[in-house]
PDB file of C-alpha atoms in Angstrom:
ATOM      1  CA  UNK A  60     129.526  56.689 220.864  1.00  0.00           C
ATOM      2  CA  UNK A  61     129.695  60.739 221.569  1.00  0.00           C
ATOM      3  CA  UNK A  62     128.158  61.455 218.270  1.00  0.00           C
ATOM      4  CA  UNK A  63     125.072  59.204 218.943  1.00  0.00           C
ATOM      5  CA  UNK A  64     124.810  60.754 222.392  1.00  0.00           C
ATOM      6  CA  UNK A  65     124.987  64.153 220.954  1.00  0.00           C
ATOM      7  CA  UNK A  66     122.514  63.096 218.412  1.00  0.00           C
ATOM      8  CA  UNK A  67     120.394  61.809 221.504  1.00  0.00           C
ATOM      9  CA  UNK A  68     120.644  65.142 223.394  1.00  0.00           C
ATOM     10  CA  UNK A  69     119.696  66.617 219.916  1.00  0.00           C
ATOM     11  CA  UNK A  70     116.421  64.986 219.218  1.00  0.00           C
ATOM     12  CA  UNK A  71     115.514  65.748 223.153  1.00  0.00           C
ATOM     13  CA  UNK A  72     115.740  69.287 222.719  1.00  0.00           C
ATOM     14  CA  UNK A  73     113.446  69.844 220.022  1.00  0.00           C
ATOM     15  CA  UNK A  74     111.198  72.719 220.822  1.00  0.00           C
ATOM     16  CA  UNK A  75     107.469  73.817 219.551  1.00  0.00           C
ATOM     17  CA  UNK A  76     106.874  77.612 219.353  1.00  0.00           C
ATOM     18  CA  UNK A  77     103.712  79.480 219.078  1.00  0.00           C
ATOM     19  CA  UNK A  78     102.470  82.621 219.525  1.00  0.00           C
ATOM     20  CA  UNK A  79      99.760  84.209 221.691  1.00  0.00           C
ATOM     21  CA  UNK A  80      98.789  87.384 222.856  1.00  0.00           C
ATOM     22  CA  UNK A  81     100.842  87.329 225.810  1.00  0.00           C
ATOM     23  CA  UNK A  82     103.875  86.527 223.628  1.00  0.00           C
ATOM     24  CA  UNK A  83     106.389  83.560 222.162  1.00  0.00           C
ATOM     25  CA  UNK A  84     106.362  80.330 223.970  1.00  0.00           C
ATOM     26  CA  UNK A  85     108.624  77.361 223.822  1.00  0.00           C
ATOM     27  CA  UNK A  86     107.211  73.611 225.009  1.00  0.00           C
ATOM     28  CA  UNK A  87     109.872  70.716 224.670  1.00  0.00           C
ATOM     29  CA  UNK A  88     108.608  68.264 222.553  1.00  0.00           C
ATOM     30  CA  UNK A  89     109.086  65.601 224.816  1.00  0.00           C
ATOM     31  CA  UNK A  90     106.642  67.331 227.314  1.00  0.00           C
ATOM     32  CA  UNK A  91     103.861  67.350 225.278  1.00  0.00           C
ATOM     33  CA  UNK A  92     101.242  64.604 225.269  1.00  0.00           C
ATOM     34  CA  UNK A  93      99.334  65.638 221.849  1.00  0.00           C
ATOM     35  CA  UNK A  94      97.822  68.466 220.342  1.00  0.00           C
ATOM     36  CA  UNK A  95      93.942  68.906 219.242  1.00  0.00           C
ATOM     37  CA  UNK A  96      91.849  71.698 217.732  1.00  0.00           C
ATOM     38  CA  UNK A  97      88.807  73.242 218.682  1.00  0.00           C
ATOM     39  CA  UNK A  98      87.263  75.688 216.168  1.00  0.00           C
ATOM     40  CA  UNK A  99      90.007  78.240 215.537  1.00  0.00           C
ATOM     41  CA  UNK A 100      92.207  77.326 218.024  1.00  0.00           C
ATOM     42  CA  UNK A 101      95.386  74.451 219.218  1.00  0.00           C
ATOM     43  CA  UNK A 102      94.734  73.089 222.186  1.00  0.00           C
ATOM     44  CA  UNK A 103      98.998  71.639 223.273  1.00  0.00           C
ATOM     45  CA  UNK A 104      97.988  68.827 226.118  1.00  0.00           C
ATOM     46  CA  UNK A 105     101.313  68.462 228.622  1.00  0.00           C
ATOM     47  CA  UNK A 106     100.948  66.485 231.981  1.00  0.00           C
ATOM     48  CA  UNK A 107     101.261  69.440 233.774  1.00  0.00           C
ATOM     49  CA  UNK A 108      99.138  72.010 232.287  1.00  0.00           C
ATOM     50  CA  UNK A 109      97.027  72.682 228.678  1.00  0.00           C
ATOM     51  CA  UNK A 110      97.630  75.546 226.612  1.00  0.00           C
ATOM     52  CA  UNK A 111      95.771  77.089 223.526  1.00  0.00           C
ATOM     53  CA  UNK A 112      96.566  79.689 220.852  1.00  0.00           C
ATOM     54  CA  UNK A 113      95.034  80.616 217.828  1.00  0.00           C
ATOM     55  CA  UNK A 114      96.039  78.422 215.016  1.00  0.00           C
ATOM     56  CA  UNK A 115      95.720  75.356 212.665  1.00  0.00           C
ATOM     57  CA  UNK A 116      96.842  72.032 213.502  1.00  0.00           C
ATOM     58  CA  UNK A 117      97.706  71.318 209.943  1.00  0.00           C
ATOM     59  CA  UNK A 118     100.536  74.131 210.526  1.00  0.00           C
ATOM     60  CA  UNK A 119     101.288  72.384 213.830  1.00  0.00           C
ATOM     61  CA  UNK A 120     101.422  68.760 211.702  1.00  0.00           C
ATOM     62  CA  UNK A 121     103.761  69.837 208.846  1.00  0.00           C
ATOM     63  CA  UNK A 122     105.952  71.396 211.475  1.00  0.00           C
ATOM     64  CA  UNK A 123     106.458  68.350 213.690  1.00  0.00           C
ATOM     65  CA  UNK A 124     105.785  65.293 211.787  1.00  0.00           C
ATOM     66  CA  UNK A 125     108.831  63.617 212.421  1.00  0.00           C
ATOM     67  CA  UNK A 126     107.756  63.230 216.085  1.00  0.00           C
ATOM     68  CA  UNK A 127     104.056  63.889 215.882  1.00  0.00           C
ATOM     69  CA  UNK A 128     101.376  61.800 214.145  1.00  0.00           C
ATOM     70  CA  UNK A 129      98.185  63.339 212.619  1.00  0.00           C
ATOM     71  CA  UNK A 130      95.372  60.662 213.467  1.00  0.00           C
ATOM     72  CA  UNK A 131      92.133  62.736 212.956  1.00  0.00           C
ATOM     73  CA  UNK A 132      91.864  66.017 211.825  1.00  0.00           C
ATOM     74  CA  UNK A 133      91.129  67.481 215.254  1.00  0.00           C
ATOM     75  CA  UNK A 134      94.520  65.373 216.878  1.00  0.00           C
ATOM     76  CA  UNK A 135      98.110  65.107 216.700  1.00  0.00           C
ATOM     77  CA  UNK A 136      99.736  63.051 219.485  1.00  0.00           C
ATOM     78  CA  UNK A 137     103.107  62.585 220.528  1.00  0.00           C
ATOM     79  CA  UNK A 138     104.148  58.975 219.717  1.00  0.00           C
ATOM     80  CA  UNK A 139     106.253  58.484 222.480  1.00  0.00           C
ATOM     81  CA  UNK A 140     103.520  59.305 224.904  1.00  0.00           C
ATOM     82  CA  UNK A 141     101.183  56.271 223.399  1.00  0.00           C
ATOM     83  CA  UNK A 142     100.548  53.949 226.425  1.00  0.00           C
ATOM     84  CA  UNK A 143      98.493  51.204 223.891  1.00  0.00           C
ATOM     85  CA  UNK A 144      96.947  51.311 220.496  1.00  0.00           C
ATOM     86  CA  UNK A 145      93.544  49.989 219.469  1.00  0.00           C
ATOM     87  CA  UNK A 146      92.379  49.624 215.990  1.00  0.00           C
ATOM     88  CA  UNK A 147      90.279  52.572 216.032  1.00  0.00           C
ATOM     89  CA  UNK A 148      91.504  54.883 219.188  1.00  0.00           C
ATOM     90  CA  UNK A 149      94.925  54.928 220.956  1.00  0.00           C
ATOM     91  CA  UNK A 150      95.558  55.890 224.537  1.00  0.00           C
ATOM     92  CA  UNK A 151      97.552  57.818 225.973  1.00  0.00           C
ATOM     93  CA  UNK A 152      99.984  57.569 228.846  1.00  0.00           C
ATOM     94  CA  UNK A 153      97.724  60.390 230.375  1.00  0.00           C
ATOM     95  CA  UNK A 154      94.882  57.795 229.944  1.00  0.00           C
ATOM     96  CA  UNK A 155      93.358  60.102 226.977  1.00  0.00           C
ATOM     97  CA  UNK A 156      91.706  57.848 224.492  1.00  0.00           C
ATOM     98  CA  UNK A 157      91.669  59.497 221.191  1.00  0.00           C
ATOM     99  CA  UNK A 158      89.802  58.093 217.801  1.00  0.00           C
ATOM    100  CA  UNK A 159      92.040  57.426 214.793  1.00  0.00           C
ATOM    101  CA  UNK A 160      89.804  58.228 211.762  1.00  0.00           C
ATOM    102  CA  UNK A 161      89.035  55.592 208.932  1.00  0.00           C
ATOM    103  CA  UNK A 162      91.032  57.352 206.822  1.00  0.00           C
ATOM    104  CA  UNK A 163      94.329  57.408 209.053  1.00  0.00           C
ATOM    105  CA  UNK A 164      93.850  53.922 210.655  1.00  0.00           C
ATOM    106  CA  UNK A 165      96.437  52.033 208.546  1.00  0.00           C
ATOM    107  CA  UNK A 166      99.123  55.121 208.022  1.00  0.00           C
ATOM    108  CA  UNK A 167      98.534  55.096 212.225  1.00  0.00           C
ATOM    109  CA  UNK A 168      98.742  51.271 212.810  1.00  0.00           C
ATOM    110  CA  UNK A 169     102.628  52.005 210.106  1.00  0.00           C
ATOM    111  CA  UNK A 170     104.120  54.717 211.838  1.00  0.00           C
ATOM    112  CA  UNK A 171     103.180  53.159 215.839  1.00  0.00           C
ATOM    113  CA  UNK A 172     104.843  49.941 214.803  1.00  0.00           C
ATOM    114  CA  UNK A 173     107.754  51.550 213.304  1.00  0.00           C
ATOM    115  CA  UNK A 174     108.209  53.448 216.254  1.00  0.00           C
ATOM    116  CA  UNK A 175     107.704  50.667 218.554  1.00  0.00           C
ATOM    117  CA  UNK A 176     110.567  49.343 216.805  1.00  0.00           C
ATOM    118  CA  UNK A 177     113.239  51.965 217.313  1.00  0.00           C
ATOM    119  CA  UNK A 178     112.281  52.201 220.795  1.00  0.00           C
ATOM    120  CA  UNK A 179     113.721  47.976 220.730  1.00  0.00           C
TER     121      UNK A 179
END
């Protein structure tokens, strides 16, 4: 019973880093809503506040996609902050809808369900 609650207080903790020009920033995983990119740069969406740095989200995917799902190449959302999905958009507890693309509706409509399950 310790271990999984160690393991819980693990997975909590998990931290995104980027880079700007005022410096290194940390963002708990479990804050953020879902990143999305506009031109050149990553927008991170948190319910408090929205920050942006130069990047690609594709970096940002790769890095996080045990916890993060790429549904269009302009968004990566936080599964655990999906309030309902919809065959073609899912919204989010912030009441964001955002559009899956054709292309990532079934992989999507997969990794939502198996998530849903855990969470039983």
């Amino acid at each position: 019973m310790i271990g999984e609650l160690r393991e819980l207080l693990k997975e909590r903790k998990k931290i995104f880093e980027y880079t700007d020009t005022k410096g290194i920033h940390k963002i708990s995983y479990d804050k953020i809503l879902y990143f999305y990119s506009l031109g050149k740069r990553v927008h991170i969406v948190t319910s408090e506040k929205e920050y942006e740095y130069r990047g690609k989200l594709k970096d940002v995917a790769d890095v996080t996609e045990e916890y993060f799902l790429l549904i269009h190449k302009s968004y990566l959302i936080n599964m655990e902050h999906v309030e309902h999905y919809e065959y073609d958009n899912v919204v989010m507890k912030d009441k964001t809808r955002l559009s899956i693309s054709k292309a990532n509706r079934k992989k999507v409509r997969e990794r939502l369900l198996q998530t849903e399950k855990k969470r039983l």
